[in-house]
Short mmCIF file of C-alpha atoms in Angstrom, two decimals:
data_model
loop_
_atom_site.label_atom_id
_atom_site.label_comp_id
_atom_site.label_asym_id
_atom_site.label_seq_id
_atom_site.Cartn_x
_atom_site.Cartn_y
_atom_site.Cartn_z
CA UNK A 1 0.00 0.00 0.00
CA UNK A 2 1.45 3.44 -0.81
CA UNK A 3 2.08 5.60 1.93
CA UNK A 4 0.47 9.14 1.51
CA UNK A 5 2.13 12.37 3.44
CA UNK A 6 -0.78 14.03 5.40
CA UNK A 7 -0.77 17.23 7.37
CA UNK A 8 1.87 19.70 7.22
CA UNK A 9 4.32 19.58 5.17
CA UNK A 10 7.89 18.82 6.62
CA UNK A 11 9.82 21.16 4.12
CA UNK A 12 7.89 24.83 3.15
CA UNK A 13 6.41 24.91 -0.23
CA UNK A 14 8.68 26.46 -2.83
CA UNK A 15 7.72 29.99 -3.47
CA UNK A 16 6.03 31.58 -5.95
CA UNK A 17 8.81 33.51 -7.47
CA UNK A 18 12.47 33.82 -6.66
CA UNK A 19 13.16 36.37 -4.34
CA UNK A 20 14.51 39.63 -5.79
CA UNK A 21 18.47 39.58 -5.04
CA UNK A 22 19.09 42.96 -2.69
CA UNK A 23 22.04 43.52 -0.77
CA UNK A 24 22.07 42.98 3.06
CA UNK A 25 22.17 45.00 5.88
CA UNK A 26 22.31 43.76 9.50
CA UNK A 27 19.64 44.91 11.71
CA UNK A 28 20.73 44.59 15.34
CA UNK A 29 21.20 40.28 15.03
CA UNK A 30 18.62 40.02 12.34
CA UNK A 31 19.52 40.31 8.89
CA UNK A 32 17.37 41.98 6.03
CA UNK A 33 17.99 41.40 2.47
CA UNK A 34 20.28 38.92 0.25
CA UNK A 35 18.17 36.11 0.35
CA UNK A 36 17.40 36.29 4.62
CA UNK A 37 14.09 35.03 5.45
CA UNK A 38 11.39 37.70 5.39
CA UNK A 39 11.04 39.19 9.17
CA UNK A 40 8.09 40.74 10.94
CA UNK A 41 8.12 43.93 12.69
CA UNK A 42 5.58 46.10 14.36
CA UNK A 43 5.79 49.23 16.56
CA UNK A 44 5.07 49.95 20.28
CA UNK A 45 2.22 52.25 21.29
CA UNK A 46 3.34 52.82 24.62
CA UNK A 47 5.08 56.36 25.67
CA UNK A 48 8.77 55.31 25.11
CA UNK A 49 9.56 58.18 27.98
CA UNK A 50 7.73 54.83 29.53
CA UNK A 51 10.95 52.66 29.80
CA UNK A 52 9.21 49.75 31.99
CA UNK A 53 5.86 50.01 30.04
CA UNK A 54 7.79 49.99 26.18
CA UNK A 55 10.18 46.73 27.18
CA UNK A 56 7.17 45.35 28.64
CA UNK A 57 5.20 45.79 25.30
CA UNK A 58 8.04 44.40 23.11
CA UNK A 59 8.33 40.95 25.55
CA UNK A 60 4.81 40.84 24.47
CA UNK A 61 5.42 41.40 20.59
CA UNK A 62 8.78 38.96 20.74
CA UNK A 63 6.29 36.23 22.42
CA UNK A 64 4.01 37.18 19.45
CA UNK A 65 6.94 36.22 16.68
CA UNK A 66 7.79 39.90 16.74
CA UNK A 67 11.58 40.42 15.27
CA UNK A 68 12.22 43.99 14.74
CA UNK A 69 10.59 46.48 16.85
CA UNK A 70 10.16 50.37 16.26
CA UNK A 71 9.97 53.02 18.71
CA UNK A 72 8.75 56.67 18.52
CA UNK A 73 11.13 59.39 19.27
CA UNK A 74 9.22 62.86 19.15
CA UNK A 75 10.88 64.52 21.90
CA UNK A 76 14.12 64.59 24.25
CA UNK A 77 12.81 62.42 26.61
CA UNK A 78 12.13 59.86 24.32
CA UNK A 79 15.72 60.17 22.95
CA UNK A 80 17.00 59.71 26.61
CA UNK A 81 14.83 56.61 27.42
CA UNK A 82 16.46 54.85 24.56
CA UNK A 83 19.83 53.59 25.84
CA UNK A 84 17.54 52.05 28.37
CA UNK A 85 15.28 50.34 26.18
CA UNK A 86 18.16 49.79 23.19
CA UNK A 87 19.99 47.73 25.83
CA UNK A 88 17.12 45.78 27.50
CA UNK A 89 15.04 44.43 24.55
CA UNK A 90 14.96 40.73 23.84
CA UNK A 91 14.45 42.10 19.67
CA UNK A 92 16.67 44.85 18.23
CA UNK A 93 15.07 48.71 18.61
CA UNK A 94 14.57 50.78 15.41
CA UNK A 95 13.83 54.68 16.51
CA UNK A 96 11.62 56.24 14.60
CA UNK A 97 12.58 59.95 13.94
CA UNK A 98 10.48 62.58 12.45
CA UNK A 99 11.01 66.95 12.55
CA UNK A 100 14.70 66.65 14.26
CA UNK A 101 17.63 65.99 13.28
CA UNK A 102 19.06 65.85 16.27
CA UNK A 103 17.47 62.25 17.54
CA UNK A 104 19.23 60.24 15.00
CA UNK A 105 22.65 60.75 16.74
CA UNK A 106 21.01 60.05 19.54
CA UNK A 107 19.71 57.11 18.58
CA UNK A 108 23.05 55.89 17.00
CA UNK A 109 24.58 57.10 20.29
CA UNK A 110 22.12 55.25 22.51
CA UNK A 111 22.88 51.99 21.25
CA UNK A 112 19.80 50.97 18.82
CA UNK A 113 19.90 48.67 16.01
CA UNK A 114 18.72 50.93 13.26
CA UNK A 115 17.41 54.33 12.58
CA UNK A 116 14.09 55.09 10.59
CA UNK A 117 14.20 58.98 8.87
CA UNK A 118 11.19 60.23 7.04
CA UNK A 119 12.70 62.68 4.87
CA UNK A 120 10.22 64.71 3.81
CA UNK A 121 9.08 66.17 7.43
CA UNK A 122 12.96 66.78 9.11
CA UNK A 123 13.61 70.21 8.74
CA UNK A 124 16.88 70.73 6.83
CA UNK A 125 17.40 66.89 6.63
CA UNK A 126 19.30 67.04 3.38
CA UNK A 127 22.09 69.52 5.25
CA UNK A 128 22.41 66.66 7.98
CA UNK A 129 23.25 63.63 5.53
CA UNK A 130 26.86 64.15 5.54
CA UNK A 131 26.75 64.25 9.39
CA UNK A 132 24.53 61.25 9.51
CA UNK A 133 26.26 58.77 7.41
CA UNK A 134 29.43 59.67 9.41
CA UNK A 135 27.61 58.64 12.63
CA UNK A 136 25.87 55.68 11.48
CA UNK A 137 28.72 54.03 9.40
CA UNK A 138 30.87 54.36 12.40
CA UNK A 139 28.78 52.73 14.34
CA UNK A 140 27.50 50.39 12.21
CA UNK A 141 23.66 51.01 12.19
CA UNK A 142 21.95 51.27 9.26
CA UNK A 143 19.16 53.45 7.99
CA UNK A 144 15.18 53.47 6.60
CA UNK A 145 14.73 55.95 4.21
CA UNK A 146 11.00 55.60 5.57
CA UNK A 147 8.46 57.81 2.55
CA UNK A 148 5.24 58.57 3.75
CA UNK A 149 2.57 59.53 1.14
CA UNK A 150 0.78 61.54 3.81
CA UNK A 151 4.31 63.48 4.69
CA UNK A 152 5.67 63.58 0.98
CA UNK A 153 8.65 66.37 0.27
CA UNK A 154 6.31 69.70 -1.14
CA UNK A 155 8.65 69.58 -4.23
CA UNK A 156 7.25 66.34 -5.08
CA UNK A 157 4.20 67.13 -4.53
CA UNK A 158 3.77 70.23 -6.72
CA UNK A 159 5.60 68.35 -9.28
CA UNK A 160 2.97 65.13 -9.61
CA UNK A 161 0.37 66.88 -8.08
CA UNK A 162 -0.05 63.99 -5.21
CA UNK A 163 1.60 60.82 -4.02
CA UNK A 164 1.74 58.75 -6.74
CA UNK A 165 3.91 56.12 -7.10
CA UNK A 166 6.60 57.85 -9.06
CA UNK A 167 6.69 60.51 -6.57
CA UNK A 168 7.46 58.48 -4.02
CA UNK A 169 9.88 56.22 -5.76
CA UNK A 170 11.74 59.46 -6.89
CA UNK A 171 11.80 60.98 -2.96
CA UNK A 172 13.31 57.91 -1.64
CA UNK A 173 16.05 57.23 -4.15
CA UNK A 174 17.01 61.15 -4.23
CA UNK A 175 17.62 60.73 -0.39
CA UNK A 176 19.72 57.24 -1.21
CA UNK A 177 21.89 59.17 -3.51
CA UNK A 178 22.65 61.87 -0.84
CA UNK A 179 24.32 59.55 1.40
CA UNK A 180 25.61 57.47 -1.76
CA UNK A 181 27.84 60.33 -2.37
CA UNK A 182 29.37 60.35 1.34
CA UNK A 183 29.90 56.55 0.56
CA UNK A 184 27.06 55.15 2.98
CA UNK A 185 24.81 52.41 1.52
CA UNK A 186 23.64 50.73 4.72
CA UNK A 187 20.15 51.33 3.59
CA UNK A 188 16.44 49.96 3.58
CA UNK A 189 13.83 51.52 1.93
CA UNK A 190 9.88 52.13 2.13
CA UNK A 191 7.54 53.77 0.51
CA UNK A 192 4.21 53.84 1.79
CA UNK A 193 0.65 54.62 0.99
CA UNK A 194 -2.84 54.10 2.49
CA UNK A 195 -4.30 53.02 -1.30
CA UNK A 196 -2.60 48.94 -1.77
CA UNK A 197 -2.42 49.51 -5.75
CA UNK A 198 -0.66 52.75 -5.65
CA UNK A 199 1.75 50.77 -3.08
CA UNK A 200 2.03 48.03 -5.14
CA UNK A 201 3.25 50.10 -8.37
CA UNK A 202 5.90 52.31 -6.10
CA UNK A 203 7.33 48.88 -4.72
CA UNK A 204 7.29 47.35 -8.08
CA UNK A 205 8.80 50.39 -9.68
CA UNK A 206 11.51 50.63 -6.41
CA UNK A 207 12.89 47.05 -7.09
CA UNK A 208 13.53 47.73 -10.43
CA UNK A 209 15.04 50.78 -9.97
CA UNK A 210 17.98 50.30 -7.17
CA UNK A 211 19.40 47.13 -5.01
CA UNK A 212 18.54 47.98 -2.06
CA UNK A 213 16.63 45.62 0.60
CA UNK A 214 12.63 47.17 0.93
CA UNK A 215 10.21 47.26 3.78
CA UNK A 216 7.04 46.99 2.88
CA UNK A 217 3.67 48.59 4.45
CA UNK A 218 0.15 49.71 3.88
CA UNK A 219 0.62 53.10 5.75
CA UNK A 220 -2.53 53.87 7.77
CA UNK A 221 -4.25 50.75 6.17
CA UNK A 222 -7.50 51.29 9.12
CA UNK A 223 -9.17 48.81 11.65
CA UNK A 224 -8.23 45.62 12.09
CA UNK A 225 -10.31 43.87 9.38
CA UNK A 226 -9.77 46.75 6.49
CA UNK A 227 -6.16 47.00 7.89
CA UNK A 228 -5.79 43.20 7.43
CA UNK A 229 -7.18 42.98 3.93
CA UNK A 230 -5.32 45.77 2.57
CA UNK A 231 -1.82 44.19 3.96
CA UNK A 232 -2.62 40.40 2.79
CA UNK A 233 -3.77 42.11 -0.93
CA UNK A 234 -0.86 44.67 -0.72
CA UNK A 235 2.09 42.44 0.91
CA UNK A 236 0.80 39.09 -1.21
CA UNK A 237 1.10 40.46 -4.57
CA UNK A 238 4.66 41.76 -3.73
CA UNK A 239 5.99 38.90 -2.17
CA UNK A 240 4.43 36.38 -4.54
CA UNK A 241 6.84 38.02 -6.78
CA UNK A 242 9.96 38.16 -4.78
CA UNK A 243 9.67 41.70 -3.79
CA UNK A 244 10.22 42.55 -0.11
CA UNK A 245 12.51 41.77 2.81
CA UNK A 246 10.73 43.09 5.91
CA UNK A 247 7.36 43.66 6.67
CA UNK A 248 4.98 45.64 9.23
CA UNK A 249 1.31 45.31 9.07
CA UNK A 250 -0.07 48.77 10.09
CA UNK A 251 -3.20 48.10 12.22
CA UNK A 252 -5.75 50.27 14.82
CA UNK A 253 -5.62 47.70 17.06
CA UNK A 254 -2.73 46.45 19.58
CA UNK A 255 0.25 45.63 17.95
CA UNK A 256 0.43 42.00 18.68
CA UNK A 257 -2.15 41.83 16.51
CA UNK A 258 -0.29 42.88 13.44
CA UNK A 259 2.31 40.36 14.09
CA UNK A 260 0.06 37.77 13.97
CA UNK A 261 -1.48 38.87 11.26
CA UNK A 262 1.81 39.38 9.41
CA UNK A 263 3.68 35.86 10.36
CA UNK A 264 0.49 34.55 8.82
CA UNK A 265 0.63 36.21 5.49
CA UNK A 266 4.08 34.68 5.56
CA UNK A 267 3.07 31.75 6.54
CA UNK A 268 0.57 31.37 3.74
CA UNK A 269 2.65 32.01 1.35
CA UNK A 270 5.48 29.71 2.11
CA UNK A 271 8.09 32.12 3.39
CA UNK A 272 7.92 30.64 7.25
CA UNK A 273 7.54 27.82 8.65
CA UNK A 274 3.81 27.22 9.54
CA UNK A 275 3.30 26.82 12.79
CA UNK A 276 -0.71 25.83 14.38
CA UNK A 277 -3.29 25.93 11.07
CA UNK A 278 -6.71 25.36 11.79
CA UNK A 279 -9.12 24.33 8.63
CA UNK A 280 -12.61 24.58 9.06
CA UNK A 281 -15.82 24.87 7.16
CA UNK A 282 -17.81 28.00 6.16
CA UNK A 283 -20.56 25.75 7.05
CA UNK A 284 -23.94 25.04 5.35
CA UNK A 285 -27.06 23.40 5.04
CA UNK A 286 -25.68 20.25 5.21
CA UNK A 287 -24.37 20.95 8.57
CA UNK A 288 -25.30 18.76 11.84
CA UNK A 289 -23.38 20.88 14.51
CA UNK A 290 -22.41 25.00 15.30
CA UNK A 291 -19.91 25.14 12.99
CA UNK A 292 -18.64 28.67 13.85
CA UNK A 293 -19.24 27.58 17.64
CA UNK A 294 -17.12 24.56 17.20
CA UNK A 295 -14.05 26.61 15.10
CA UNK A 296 -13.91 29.35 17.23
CA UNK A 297 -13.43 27.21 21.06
CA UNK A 298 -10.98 25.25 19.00
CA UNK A 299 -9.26 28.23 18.46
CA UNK A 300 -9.48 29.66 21.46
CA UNK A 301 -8.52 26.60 23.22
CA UNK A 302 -5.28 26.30 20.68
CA UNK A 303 -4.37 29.71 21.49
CA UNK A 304 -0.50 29.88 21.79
CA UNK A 305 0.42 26.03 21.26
CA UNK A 306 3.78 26.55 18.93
CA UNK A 307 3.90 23.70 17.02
CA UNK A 308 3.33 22.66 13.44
CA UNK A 309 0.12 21.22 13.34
CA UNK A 310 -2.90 21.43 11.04
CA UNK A 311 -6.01 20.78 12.85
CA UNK A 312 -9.39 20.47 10.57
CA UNK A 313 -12.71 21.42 12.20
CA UNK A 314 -15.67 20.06 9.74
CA UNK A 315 -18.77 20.07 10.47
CA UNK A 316 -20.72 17.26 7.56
CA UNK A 317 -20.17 14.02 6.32
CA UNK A 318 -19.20 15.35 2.40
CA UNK A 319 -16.31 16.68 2.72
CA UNK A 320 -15.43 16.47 7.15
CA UNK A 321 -13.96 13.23 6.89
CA UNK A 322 -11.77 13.49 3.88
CA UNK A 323 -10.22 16.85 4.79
CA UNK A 324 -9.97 15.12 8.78
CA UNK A 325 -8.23 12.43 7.20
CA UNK A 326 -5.66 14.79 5.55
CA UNK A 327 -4.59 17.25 8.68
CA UNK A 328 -2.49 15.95 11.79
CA UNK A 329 -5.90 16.39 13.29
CA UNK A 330 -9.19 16.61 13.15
CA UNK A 331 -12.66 16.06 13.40
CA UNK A 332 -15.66 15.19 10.86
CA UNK A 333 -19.11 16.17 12.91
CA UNK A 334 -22.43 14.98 12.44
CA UNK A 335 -25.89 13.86 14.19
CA UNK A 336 -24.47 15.68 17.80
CA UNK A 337 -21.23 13.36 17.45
CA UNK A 338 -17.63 13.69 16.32
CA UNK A 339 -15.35 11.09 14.50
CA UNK A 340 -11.75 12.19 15.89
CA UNK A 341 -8.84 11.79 13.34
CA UNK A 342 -5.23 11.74 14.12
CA UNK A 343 -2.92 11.35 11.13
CA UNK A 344 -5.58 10.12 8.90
CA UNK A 345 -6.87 7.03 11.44
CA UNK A 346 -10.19 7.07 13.41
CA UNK A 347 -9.37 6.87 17.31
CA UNK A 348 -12.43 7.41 18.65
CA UNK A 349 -15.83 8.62 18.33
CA UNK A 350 -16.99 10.98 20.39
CA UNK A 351 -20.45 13.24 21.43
CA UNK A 352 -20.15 16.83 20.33
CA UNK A 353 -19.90 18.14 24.12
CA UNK A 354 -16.71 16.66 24.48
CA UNK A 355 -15.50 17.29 20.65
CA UNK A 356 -13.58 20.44 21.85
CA UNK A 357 -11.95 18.83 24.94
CA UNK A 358 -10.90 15.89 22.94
CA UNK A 359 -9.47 17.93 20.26
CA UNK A 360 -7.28 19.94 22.72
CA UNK A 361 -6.16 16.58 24.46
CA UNK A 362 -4.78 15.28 21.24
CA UNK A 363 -2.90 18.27 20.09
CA UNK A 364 -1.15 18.23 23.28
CA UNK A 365 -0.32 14.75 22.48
CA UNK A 366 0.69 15.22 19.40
CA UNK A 367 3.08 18.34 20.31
CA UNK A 368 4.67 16.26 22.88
CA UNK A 369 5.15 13.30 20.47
CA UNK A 370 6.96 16.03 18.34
CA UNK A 371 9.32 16.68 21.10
CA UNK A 372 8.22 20.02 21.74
CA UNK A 373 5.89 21.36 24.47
CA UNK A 374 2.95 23.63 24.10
CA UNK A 375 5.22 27.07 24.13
CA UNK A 376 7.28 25.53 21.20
CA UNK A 377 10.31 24.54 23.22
CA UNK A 378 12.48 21.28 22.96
CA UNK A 379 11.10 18.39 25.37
CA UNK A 380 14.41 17.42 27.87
CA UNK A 381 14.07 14.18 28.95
CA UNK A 382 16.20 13.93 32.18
CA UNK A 383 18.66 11.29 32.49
CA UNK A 384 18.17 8.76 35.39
#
């Protein structure tokens, strides 16, 4: 009898294009760029003059598959929390600068892993570049050229009219070539915009145009649903085709959540490793139990378990037990009962009350059998 592979896969599937060759830059211990897995980054919400608050929030976005965080810096005291924060986080610290000049050599001096500069609202920022590749390249941190649609340069704006995507192309690589000429190319690049097609065409038109490693984002891309949609859309079509070596999914909602939601628009597409996937129905007529009721305690009673595992939550006999059969585990539901699959075998039957429980049980099982507990961390056995 041939043996048939079910659940997840042991090796990711191959992507959908090759990635687009950039060159690398080192942020902090992650790289970016040159072929390095695609990382996720998000940005705290908490006062950063809040030193015990901010390292707090980032323990919670590391825990969340957080790799890159970003921190605001409007003011002095922000700029003099950062050695604090720079030298505490578990994930390296990226201050975000806007209006002064001054806070970047701050933030070099205080120790974090990479400065973001929005060109287009630091007053006299072009005077400063000479200064500022000086500082960085001697200490080794590289910077965003971060474009902003809704903070464009006024000369590119009078020139296009608004933020299209040439205009924003042409404002980022005009700021490259400024600290090109003092030799410094330790550089990422974004350029973002609330609209995901005019994003698209200024990433698109970016890669073809220079080398350098991008960031992508949906800048202000709303709520958590519209936000969501707008990153999968914008973020899927770029990576499908090899564009894009860091992301952040801009959300109104806690940060966490846009790490989720961007390790799983990476995870969907191949580009890292796929951790817990639960399949379920959209339900339908043909349904004998609460679907939604059923995938959503599953869910909730998953919550956190870091392991590998597909676990299929149907709720008919036309299609429950085949896609049951096919995940690590599962259940096909019908007539206020639950046939419980674990790698395509029938263990046990069981009534829908305890469908949940059972579910939860096995998983647990199953991560332990994979030599990992529930938090994702190797088993150790200890020796007698």
């Amino acid at each position: 009898m041939t043996s048939v592979s079910l659940g997840m896969p042991s090796v990711p599937p191959q992507p959908l294009a090759e990635r687009r060759l950039s060159r690398q830059i080192m942020v902090g211990s992650v790289p970016v760029g040159g072929g390095a897995p695609v990382s996720v980054q998000s940005m705290t919400t908490t006062p950063t003059t809040d030193v015990n608050a901010t390292l707090q929030q980032i323990a919670e976005l590391t825990a969340s598959g957080c790799q890159i965080v970003r921190v605001a810096v409007p003011s002095q005291d922000d700029a003099e929390a950062l050695p604090a924060i720079a030298r505490k986080s578990p994930i390296p610290v990226i201050a975000d600068i806007h209006f002064q000049p001054k806070y970047v050599f701050a933030a070099i001096d205080a120790g974090c892993a990479a400065v973001r500069v929005n060109p287009g609202n630091i007053r006299q920022f072009d005077d400063k570049v000479r200064e500022i590749a000086r500082a960085a390249s001697g200490a080794g941190v590289p910077i965003r050229i971060g474009v902003n649609a809704g903070s464009l340069d006024k000369r590119l704006l009078e020139k296009y009219g608004k933020a299209t995507p040439e205009a924003l192309v042409e404002s980022a690589l005009w700021e490259c070539s400024l600290f090109e000429e003092h030799g410094f190319r330790d550089i990422k690049i974004s350029v973002k915009h609330n609209d995901p097609v005019v994003m698209i065409n200024a990433y698109r038109q970016l890669a073809a145009a220079c080398d350098y490693p991008l960031h992508l984002g949906v800048t202000e891309a709303g709520p958590a649903f519209q936000g969501t949609i707008k990153s999968a859309v914008a973020f899927g079509a770029l990576l499908a085709e090899g564009i894009g070596d860091t992301i952040r999914v801009s959300l109104s909602a806690p940060p966490v959540e846009e790490v989720k939601v961007g390790s799983q628009i990476l995870e969907s597409l191949g580009l890292r490793q796929r951790g817990l996937e639960i399949v379920s129905c959209p339900s339908c007529g043909r349904a004998q139990v609460d679907v939604y009721k059923l995938a959503e305690e599953v869910t909730a009673g998953l919550d956190g378990l870091k392991v590998p595992l597909r676990v299929a939550v149907m709720g008919c006999v036309v299609n429950g037990p085949g896609e049951a059969r096919e995940a690590d585990l599962g259940v096909a539901s019908g007539n206020g009962k639950g046939q419980i699959f674990v790698r395509g075998e029938v263990i046990k039957t069981v009534p829908e009350s305890k469908i949940v429980e059972t579910l939860i049980d096995e998983a647990m099982k199953l991560a332990e059998e994979m030599g990992v507990d529930a938090e994702g961390e190797p088993v150790v056995t200890p020796v007698a």
